[in-house]
Short mmCIF file of C-alpha atoms in Angstrom, two decimals:
data_model
loop_
_atom_site.label_atom_id
_atom_site.label_comp_id
_atom_site.label_asym_id
_atom_site.label_seq_id
_atom_site.Cartn_x
_atom_site.Cartn_y
_atom_site.Cartn_z
CA UNK A 144 8.36 -18.80 11.93
CA UNK A 145 10.67 -17.38 9.30
CA UNK A 146 10.53 -13.95 7.72
CA UNK A 147 10.68 -14.34 3.98
CA UNK A 148 10.42 -10.75 2.84
CA UNK A 149 9.95 -7.13 3.83
CA UNK A 150 8.11 -4.19 2.27
CA UNK A 151 8.76 -0.66 3.58
CA UNK A 152 5.50 1.11 2.82
CA UNK A 153 3.06 3.66 4.18
CA UNK A 154 0.32 2.66 6.57
CA UNK A 155 -2.30 3.71 3.99
CA UNK A 156 -1.13 0.81 1.83
CA UNK A 157 -1.91 -1.65 4.62
CA UNK A 158 -5.58 -0.68 5.01
CA UNK A 159 -8.38 -0.35 2.51
CA UNK A 160 -9.15 3.37 2.37
CA UNK A 161 -6.21 4.31 4.60
CA UNK A 162 -5.01 7.88 5.05
CA UNK A 163 -2.44 8.60 2.29
CA UNK A 164 -0.71 11.14 4.58
CA UNK A 165 0.02 8.53 7.22
CA UNK A 166 3.35 7.25 8.56
CA UNK A 167 5.68 4.58 7.18
CA UNK A 168 4.40 1.19 8.39
CA UNK A 169 6.50 -1.64 6.96
CA UNK A 170 5.06 -5.08 6.35
CA UNK A 171 6.93 -8.36 6.80
CA UNK A 172 5.98 -11.68 5.20
CA UNK A 173 6.16 -14.98 7.08
CA UNK A 174 5.98 -18.72 6.53
CA UNK A 175 5.20 -20.85 9.59
CA UNK A 176 6.26 -24.39 10.45
CA UNK A 177 4.43 -26.41 13.09
CA UNK A 178 6.69 -29.23 14.22
CA UNK A 179 5.10 -32.05 16.16
CA UNK A 180 6.58 -35.27 17.48
CA UNK A 181 6.02 -37.07 14.16
CA UNK A 182 4.78 -34.52 11.67
CA UNK A 183 5.47 -31.07 10.31
CA UNK A 184 2.77 -28.80 8.94
CA UNK A 185 3.60 -25.69 6.95
CA UNK A 186 1.28 -22.68 7.12
CA UNK A 187 1.44 -20.73 3.86
CA UNK A 188 4.24 -21.04 1.34
CA UNK A 189 5.20 -17.39 0.82
CA UNK A 190 5.81 -16.01 -2.63
CA UNK A 191 8.17 -16.67 -5.45
CA UNK A 192 11.14 -14.28 -5.34
CA UNK A 193 10.61 -13.29 -8.99
CA UNK A 194 6.98 -12.35 -8.26
CA UNK A 195 8.12 -10.50 -5.13
CA UNK A 196 10.60 -8.39 -7.06
CA UNK A 197 7.98 -7.66 -9.74
CA UNK A 198 5.73 -6.40 -6.94
CA UNK A 199 8.48 -4.28 -5.36
CA UNK A 200 9.02 -6.49 -2.32
CA UNK A 201 12.43 -6.80 -0.67
CA UNK A 202 12.85 -10.57 -0.83
CA UNK A 203 15.15 -12.02 1.81
CA UNK A 204 15.14 -15.69 0.76
CA UNK A 205 12.99 -18.31 -0.84
CA UNK A 206 10.81 -19.96 1.85
CA UNK A 207 11.99 -23.43 0.81
CA UNK A 208 15.56 -22.38 1.69
CA UNK A 209 14.42 -20.89 5.00
CA UNK A 210 12.74 -24.17 5.92
CA UNK A 211 15.89 -26.12 5.03
CA UNK A 212 17.79 -23.88 7.48
CA UNK A 213 15.66 -25.28 10.33
CA UNK A 214 15.88 -28.88 9.18
CA UNK A 215 12.66 -29.13 7.18
CA UNK A 216 12.74 -30.67 3.74
CA UNK A 217 9.76 -29.26 1.78
CA UNK A 218 9.72 -32.46 -0.30
CA UNK A 219 8.97 -34.47 2.87
CA UNK A 220 6.09 -32.31 4.17
CA UNK A 221 2.69 -34.07 4.20
CA UNK A 222 0.37 -31.14 4.99
CA UNK A 223 0.31 -27.46 4.04
CA UNK A 224 -2.37 -25.07 5.25
CA UNK A 225 -3.02 -22.20 2.86
CA UNK A 226 -4.69 -19.36 4.75
CA UNK A 227 -5.90 -17.84 1.46
CA UNK A 228 -4.85 -17.68 -2.17
CA UNK A 229 -3.17 -14.27 -2.31
CA UNK A 230 0.23 -14.33 -4.01
CA UNK A 231 2.19 -13.93 -0.77
CA UNK A 232 0.62 -17.02 0.81
CA UNK A 233 0.50 -19.63 -1.97
CA UNK A 234 3.56 -19.04 -4.16
CA UNK A 235 6.10 -21.88 -3.96
CA UNK A 236 3.35 -24.50 -3.60
CA UNK A 237 5.31 -26.52 -6.15
CA UNK A 238 8.18 -26.93 -3.66
CA UNK A 239 5.96 -29.34 -1.67
CA UNK A 240 5.57 -32.24 -4.13
CA UNK A 241 3.78 -34.72 -1.85
CA UNK A 242 1.81 -32.42 0.45
CA UNK A 243 -1.93 -32.22 0.81
CA UNK A 244 -3.08 -28.58 0.75
CA UNK A 245 -5.82 -27.48 3.16
CA UNK A 246 -7.98 -24.61 1.93
CA UNK A 247 -11.42 -23.19 2.59
CA UNK A 248 -13.61 -24.12 -0.39
CA UNK A 249 -15.15 -20.61 -0.66
CA UNK A 250 -11.63 -19.27 -1.25
CA UNK A 251 -11.24 -21.33 -4.42
CA UNK A 252 -14.69 -20.25 -5.62
CA UNK A 253 -13.72 -16.62 -5.05
CA UNK A 254 -10.26 -16.85 -6.67
CA UNK A 255 -11.66 -18.47 -9.81
CA UNK A 256 -15.00 -16.70 -9.92
CA UNK A 257 -16.70 -13.63 -11.28
CA UNK A 258 -15.04 -11.04 -9.05
CA UNK A 259 -11.57 -11.58 -10.46
CA UNK A 260 -12.49 -9.40 -13.43
CA UNK A 261 -12.22 -6.40 -11.05
CA UNK A 262 -8.60 -5.25 -10.80
CA UNK A 263 -8.99 -3.99 -7.22
CA UNK A 264 -9.98 -7.51 -6.12
CA UNK A 265 -7.75 -9.58 -8.40
CA UNK A 266 -4.50 -7.64 -7.91
CA UNK A 267 -3.53 -9.71 -4.87
CA UNK A 268 -3.77 -13.00 -6.77
CA UNK A 269 -1.25 -14.49 -9.18
CA UNK A 270 -3.19 -16.40 -11.87
CA UNK A 271 -0.37 -18.95 -12.21
CA UNK A 272 -0.57 -19.77 -8.49
CA UNK A 273 -4.36 -20.10 -8.56
CA UNK A 274 -4.16 -22.31 -11.66
CA UNK A 275 -1.46 -24.35 -9.94
CA UNK A 276 -3.77 -25.06 -7.01
CA UNK A 277 -6.53 -26.01 -9.46
CA UNK A 278 -4.07 -28.53 -10.95
CA UNK A 279 -3.27 -29.82 -7.46
CA UNK A 280 -6.99 -30.38 -7.00
CA UNK A 281 -7.10 -32.42 -10.22
CA UNK A 282 -4.26 -34.48 -8.74
CA UNK A 283 -6.30 -35.11 -5.57
CA UNK A 284 -4.02 -33.02 -3.38
CA UNK A 285 -6.38 -30.29 -2.14
CA UNK A 286 -8.48 -30.91 0.94
CA UNK A 287 -11.37 -28.47 0.94
CA UNK A 288 -12.95 -27.32 4.18
CA UNK A 289 -16.22 -25.48 4.68
CA UNK A 290 -15.82 -24.10 8.16
CA UNK A 291 -13.67 -24.89 11.18
CA UNK A 292 -11.79 -28.18 11.02
CA UNK A 293 -9.14 -30.18 12.80
CA UNK A 294 -6.14 -30.88 10.59
CA UNK A 295 -4.41 -33.05 13.20
CA UNK A 296 -5.07 -33.39 16.92
CA UNK A 297 -4.32 -29.98 18.45
CA UNK A 298 -4.09 -28.18 15.10
CA UNK A 299 -7.21 -26.58 13.68
CA UNK A 300 -8.29 -24.02 11.12
CA UNK A 301 -10.91 -21.33 11.61
CA UNK A 302 -12.38 -19.38 8.68
CA UNK A 303 -12.92 -15.68 9.24
CA UNK A 304 -13.26 -14.08 5.84
CA UNK A 305 -11.84 -10.61 5.52
CA UNK A 306 -9.80 -9.28 2.65
CA UNK A 307 -10.33 -12.60 0.87
CA UNK A 308 -13.55 -14.63 1.12
CA UNK A 309 -11.95 -17.85 2.37
CA UNK A 310 -9.36 -16.33 4.71
CA UNK A 311 -8.65 -18.59 7.70
CA UNK A 312 -6.33 -18.68 10.68
CA UNK A 313 -4.65 -21.60 12.45
CA UNK A 314 -4.91 -22.60 16.12
CA UNK A 315 -2.15 -24.73 17.63
CA UNK A 316 -2.31 -26.30 21.07
CA UNK A 317 1.13 -26.07 22.69
CA UNK A 318 2.54 -26.82 26.12
CA UNK A 319 2.23 -23.07 26.86
CA UNK A 320 -1.37 -22.83 25.65
CA UNK A 321 -3.10 -22.05 22.38
CA UNK A 322 -1.06 -20.17 19.77
CA UNK A 323 -2.94 -18.43 16.97
CA UNK A 324 -1.22 -18.01 13.62
CA UNK A 325 -3.40 -15.16 12.45
CA UNK A 326 -2.02 -14.68 8.94
CA UNK A 327 -3.85 -11.77 7.31
CA UNK A 328 -6.71 -11.88 9.80
CA UNK A 329 -4.67 -9.27 11.67
CA UNK A 330 -1.23 -7.90 10.82
CA UNK A 331 -1.04 -5.18 13.45
CA UNK A 332 -2.54 -4.49 16.86
CA UNK A 333 -4.34 -1.61 15.16
CA UNK A 334 -6.35 -4.18 13.18
CA UNK A 335 -7.76 -5.50 16.45
CA UNK A 336 -8.02 -2.19 18.29
CA UNK A 337 -9.85 -0.20 15.65
#
């Protein structure tokens, strides 16, 4: 897990309809690498630093550089799981030139469908990223899922919906037990508790 970026913002910005008088509750952005004996799977690809700066995010480093720091060459990765198509999860997809991208099919329908005409819903998507994934599909590099699926033995995806129709999380069986990479299913304990 590598932190790509940071955004110091109020808690109200982290919840739909949050209290605008609330406390500062910063948000960090992560890219995950699952390293197995023979394979490496990346979960989400972060966002492009230029897009991050345009959106007022404090960008630490490009995720491709962070992966290189831990010995992962993005050009050698075979599988990338995209938890959903918001800008902070699918930017940099082009840094993975041979990967297959795993995505819930309803997410693509949502990101290219009728609701994107509403600014409140479309503001979390970058049209260039969504179009890029459409192009990947034309190249045969998107694996669509409609429900829970095993990506590799011990690594599975579970759709949950939420702030994007096709939002999913990742379950990884490890020697210590199951690890859940929740992505935007839950950022804070408060998401689960309330």
